[in-house]
Amino acid sequence: YNELFRNNKRSTLIELHSLFITPVFSVNFTTGDYGDLIKAVREVQKEDPKGIQKTNQGGWHSRDDLHEDKRFGVIKADIIHYCIEALDHLRVEDHCEPELTGMWAMINGPGTYNKLHSHPHNYLSGAFYLQVPENSGKLTFHNPRPQSEVLAPPMKTDQSIHLAPRVGWQPKVKDLLIFPAWLNHEVEINNSKEDRIMLSFNAKIQRKLN
């Protein structure tokens, strides 16, 4: 990704070369009805109302083995399909393939959020959004080079996402995001009056068996 900037005092152009990007992939499932997934998530919540505590501050976090639950088989196949596409874009060798190591549901009610975190011991992570009320919080990614902010000057409000210290992603219903598991991220507070419902997952890389 290159940008050209014109210097008003001179008739020259300075070219910006964006090196070492942080790859974040997105796709919106414009077709398909995923209402059954919301029902399945509610069923899992009913089976385990307490859930587990991870980065969630309030809200409900399911067990992390939903990729082994038949109720989530279709979305699991879709996630693997797009993880394969992501690996191709990243130029990972063809003898490698993704394997889901975990998948879990999150229900963030009003006033709840997720603390800053990453997903160690995995290669890819991601999220699939099932219910996204207005003002229910962005997914915010943090610059993985914290030393770049040691001497940070005041920045203009129209700063490029390629240079910003944090980037907030506003998800839509049926958005699938895939990003490096090492990338620090957090979920903003849900300021709506409804639940935000999503599935999250991790994937490692394994050698194809055939």
Tab-separated table of C-alpha atoms in Angstrom:
chain	number	residue	atom	x	y	z
A	1	TYR	CA	0.000	0.000	0.000
A	2	ASN	CA	1.487	3.297	-1.090
A	3	GLU	CA	0.316	6.863	-0.545
A	4	LEU	CA	1.402	10.012	-2.382
A	5	PHE	CA	1.654	13.329	-0.552
A	6	ARG	CA	2.072	16.661	-2.301
A	7	ASN	CA	4.195	19.264	-0.600
A	8	ASN	CA	2.410	22.594	-1.080
A	9	LYS	CA	5.653	24.529	-0.847
A	10	ARG	CA	7.341	22.474	-3.523
A	11	SER	CA	6.199	20.814	-6.706
A	12	THR	CA	7.471	17.389	-5.649
A	13	LEU	CA	5.726	14.284	-4.405
A	14	ILE	CA	6.866	12.213	-1.453
A	15	GLU	CA	5.821	8.578	-1.555
A	16	LEU	CA	4.953	6.570	1.531
A	17	HIS	CA	5.684	2.832	1.467
A	18	SER	CA	3.701	0.917	4.091
A	19	LEU	CA	5.902	-2.001	5.132
A	20	PHE	CA	5.149	-4.935	7.432
A	21	ILE	CA	1.370	-4.660	7.456
A	22	THR	CA	-0.819	-6.351	10.050
A	23	PRO	CA	-3.223	-8.526	8.022
A	24	VAL	CA	-6.890	-8.403	9.026
A	25	PHE	CA	-9.382	-10.193	6.765
A	26	SER	CA	-13.128	-9.602	6.628
A	27	VAL	CA	-16.114	-10.990	4.762
A	28	ASN	CA	-19.834	-10.418	5.205
A	29	PHE	CA	-22.123	-13.389	4.668
A	30	THR	CA	-24.732	-11.582	2.582
A	31	THR	CA	-26.685	-14.800	2.089
A	32	GLY	CA	-27.763	-17.469	4.552
A	33	ASP	CA	-29.890	-17.411	7.657
A	34	TYR	CA	-27.933	-17.778	10.880
A	35	GLY	CA	-30.896	-17.426	13.226
A	36	ASP	CA	-30.395	-21.052	14.248
A	37	LEU	CA	-26.945	-20.107	15.562
A	38	ILE	CA	-28.409	-17.548	17.943
A	39	LYS	CA	-30.826	-20.237	19.132
A	40	ALA	CA	-27.909	-22.660	19.585
A	41	VAL	CA	-25.935	-20.084	21.569
A	42	ARG	CA	-28.924	-19.499	23.837
A	43	GLU	CA	-29.245	-23.257	24.316
A	44	VAL	CA	-25.581	-23.506	25.338
A	45	GLN	CA	-26.100	-20.601	27.745
A	46	LYS	CA	-29.117	-22.368	29.263
A	47	GLU	CA	-27.005	-25.527	29.703
A	48	ASP	CA	-24.276	-23.542	31.478
A	49	PRO	CA	-25.714	-20.237	32.749
A	50	LYS	CA	-22.576	-19.308	34.693
A	51	GLY	CA	-20.180	-19.780	31.780
A	52	ILE	CA	-16.486	-19.097	32.266
A	53	GLN	CA	-14.419	-16.018	33.047
A	54	LYS	CA	-11.742	-14.962	30.557
A	55	THR	CA	-11.327	-11.398	29.301
A	56	ASN	CA	-15.043	-10.682	29.658
A	57	GLN	CA	-15.970	-8.015	32.153
A	58	GLY	CA	-19.526	-9.025	32.826
A	59	GLY	CA	-21.426	-10.762	30.065
A	60	TRP	CA	-21.374	-14.485	29.377
A	61	HIS	CA	-18.552	-16.603	27.902
A	62	SER	CA	-19.322	-20.184	26.871
A	63	ARG	CA	-17.054	-23.185	27.059
A	64	ASP	CA	-14.431	-23.110	24.302
A	65	ASP	CA	-15.153	-26.422	22.541
A	66	LEU	CA	-18.127	-25.378	20.407
A	67	HIS	CA	-16.193	-26.408	17.274
A	68	GLU	CA	-16.872	-29.987	18.430
A	69	ASP	CA	-20.616	-29.342	18.864
A	70	LYS	CA	-22.731	-30.446	15.890
A	71	ARG	CA	-25.006	-27.419	16.298
A	72	PHE	CA	-22.104	-25.275	15.073
A	73	GLY	CA	-20.919	-27.577	12.282
A	74	VAL	CA	-21.969	-25.348	9.352
A	75	ILE	CA	-20.329	-22.192	10.658
A	76	LYS	CA	-17.230	-24.205	11.569
A	77	ALA	CA	-16.919	-25.319	7.928
A	78	ASP	CA	-17.385	-21.721	6.728
A	79	ILE	CA	-14.718	-20.457	9.129
A	80	ILE	CA	-12.227	-23.094	8.001
A	81	HIS	CA	-12.955	-22.225	4.347
A	82	TYR	CA	-12.094	-18.562	4.898
A	83	CYS	CA	-9.099	-19.393	7.085
A	84	ILE	CA	-7.750	-21.371	4.110
A	85	GLU	CA	-8.255	-18.282	1.926
A	86	ALA	CA	-6.433	-16.166	4.503
A	87	LEU	CA	-3.488	-18.584	4.546
A	88	ASP	CA	-3.316	-18.381	0.760
A	89	HIS	CA	-3.181	-14.562	0.908
A	90	LEU	CA	-0.416	-14.883	3.506
A	91	ARG	CA	1.435	-17.232	1.121
A	92	VAL	CA	1.559	-20.123	3.579
A	93	GLU	CA	2.760	-23.331	1.894
A	94	ASP	CA	0.040	-25.522	0.350
A	95	HIS	CA	0.897	-28.516	2.544
A	96	CYS	CA	-0.366	-26.544	5.562
A	97	GLU	CA	-3.977	-26.187	6.630
A	98	PRO	CA	-5.847	-24.565	9.546
A	99	GLU	CA	-7.229	-26.556	12.446
A	100	LEU	CA	-9.606	-24.960	14.911
A	101	THR	CA	-8.295	-25.276	18.463
A	102	GLY	CA	-11.279	-23.590	20.052
A	103	MET	CA	-14.570	-21.845	19.397
A	104	TRP	CA	-16.787	-20.135	21.948
A	105	ALA	CA	-19.817	-17.867	22.174
A	106	MET	CA	-19.956	-14.461	23.809
A	107	ILE	CA	-23.067	-12.627	24.965
A	108	ASN	CA	-22.237	-9.088	26.037
A	109	GLY	CA	-25.211	-7.433	27.656
A	110	PRO	CA	-25.534	-3.692	28.323
A	111	GLY	CA	-22.549	-2.268	30.199
A	112	THR	CA	-20.212	-5.226	29.548
A	113	TYR	CA	-16.956	-5.385	27.579
A	114	ASN	CA	-13.749	-7.376	27.011
A	115	LYS	CA	-10.322	-6.355	28.256
A	116	LEU	CA	-7.254	-5.999	26.045
A	117	HIS	CA	-5.845	-9.428	25.165
A	118	SER	CA	-4.369	-11.689	22.487
A	119	HIS	CA	-4.657	-15.441	21.804
A	120	PRO	CA	-1.305	-17.192	22.484
A	121	HIS	CA	-0.279	-20.534	20.990
A	122	ASN	CA	-2.391	-20.030	17.855
A	123	TYR	CA	-1.759	-18.624	14.381
A	124	LEU	CA	-5.156	-17.105	13.528
A	125	SER	CA	-8.077	-15.836	15.571
A	126	GLY	CA	-11.404	-14.414	14.560
A	127	ALA	CA	-14.986	-13.517	15.262
A	128	PHE	CA	-18.374	-14.043	13.642
A	129	TYR	CA	-21.125	-11.590	14.582
A	130	LEU	CA	-24.684	-12.813	15.090
A	131	GLN	CA	-26.374	-9.851	16.778
A	132	VAL	CA	-24.926	-6.335	16.765
A	133	PRO	CA	-27.204	-3.641	18.204
A	134	GLU	CA	-26.326	-0.036	17.480
A	135	ASN	CA	-23.797	1.382	19.981
A	136	SER	CA	-22.940	-2.091	21.286
A	137	GLY	CA	-19.180	-1.500	20.992
A	138	LYS	CA	-16.411	-1.715	18.424
A	139	LEU	CA	-13.655	-4.313	18.212
A	140	THR	CA	-10.500	-2.234	18.715
A	141	PHE	CA	-7.100	-3.422	17.481
A	142	HIS	CA	-3.908	-2.023	19.019
A	143	ASN	CA	-0.679	-1.255	17.192
A	144	PRO	CA	1.598	-4.283	17.811
A	145	ARG	CA	4.639	-1.966	18.013
A	146	PRO	CA	4.179	-0.229	21.368
A	147	GLN	CA	7.589	1.460	21.115
A	148	SER	CA	6.211	3.581	18.267
A	149	GLU	CA	4.229	5.621	20.820
A	150	VAL	CA	7.167	6.415	23.117
A	151	LEU	CA	7.638	9.844	21.510
A	152	ALA	CA	4.263	10.348	19.836
A	153	PRO	CA	3.451	13.932	18.766
A	154	PRO	CA	-0.122	15.277	18.664
A	155	MET	CA	-1.850	13.685	15.654
A	156	LYS	CA	-4.504	15.052	13.294
A	157	THR	CA	-7.986	13.557	13.493
A	158	ASP	CA	-7.892	12.289	9.888
A	159	GLN	CA	-4.950	9.970	10.612
A	160	SER	CA	-4.678	6.979	8.276
A	161	ILE	CA	-5.489	3.544	9.738
A	162	HIS	CA	-2.050	2.510	8.466
A	163	LEU	CA	-0.428	4.860	10.981
A	164	ALA	CA	-2.933	4.996	13.849
A	165	PRO	CA	-2.010	3.515	17.261
A	166	ARG	CA	-5.493	1.941	17.520
A	167	VAL	CA	-8.145	1.059	14.964
A	168	GLY	CA	-11.780	0.488	15.897
A	169	TRP	CA	-13.744	-1.921	13.726
A	170	GLN	CA	-17.505	-1.517	13.700
A	171	PRO	CA	-18.885	-5.012	13.014
A	172	LYS	CA	-22.135	-5.780	11.221
A	173	VAL	CA	-24.390	-8.802	11.517
A	174	LYS	CA	-22.860	-11.791	9.664
A	175	ASP	CA	-19.385	-10.197	9.535
A	176	LEU	CA	-16.508	-12.666	9.791
A	177	LEU	CA	-13.128	-11.260	10.855
A	178	ILE	CA	-9.844	-13.170	10.784
A	179	PHE	CA	-6.632	-11.713	12.217
A	180	PRO	CA	-3.259	-12.797	13.648
A	181	ALA	CA	-3.682	-14.440	17.038
A	182	TRP	CA	-0.878	-12.282	18.444
A	183	LEU	CA	-2.678	-9.014	17.655
A	184	ASN	CA	-3.836	-7.270	20.825
A	185	HIS	CA	-7.510	-6.308	20.781
A	186	GLU	CA	-10.364	-5.363	23.069
A	187	VAL	CA	-14.137	-5.017	22.818
A	188	GLU	CA	-15.621	-1.669	23.771
A	189	ILE	CA	-18.425	-1.352	26.292
A	190	ASN	CA	-21.915	-2.214	25.099
A	191	ASN	CA	-23.803	1.063	25.382
A	192	SER	CA	-26.999	-0.321	23.886
A	193	LYS	CA	-29.952	-1.844	25.713
A	194	GLU	CA	-29.619	-5.223	23.964
A	195	ASP	CA	-27.205	-8.160	23.885
A	196	ARG	CA	-24.328	-8.320	21.442
A	197	ILE	CA	-23.903	-11.985	20.403
A	198	MET	CA	-20.901	-13.426	18.605
A	199	LEU	CA	-18.731	-16.478	18.128
A	200	SER	CA	-14.951	-16.353	18.474
A	201	PHE	CA	-12.357	-18.919	17.447
A	202	ASN	CA	-8.677	-19.825	17.311
A	203	ALA	CA	-6.816	-21.820	14.677
A	204	LYS	CA	-3.364	-23.358	14.499
A	205	ILE	CA	-1.485	-24.556	11.428
A	206	GLN	CA	-1.004	-28.265	10.805
A	207	ARG	CA	0.417	-30.345	7.976
A	208	LYS	CA	-2.182	-31.884	5.695
A	209	LEU	CA	-2.604	-35.585	6.301
A	210	ASN	CA	-2.960	-36.406	2.588
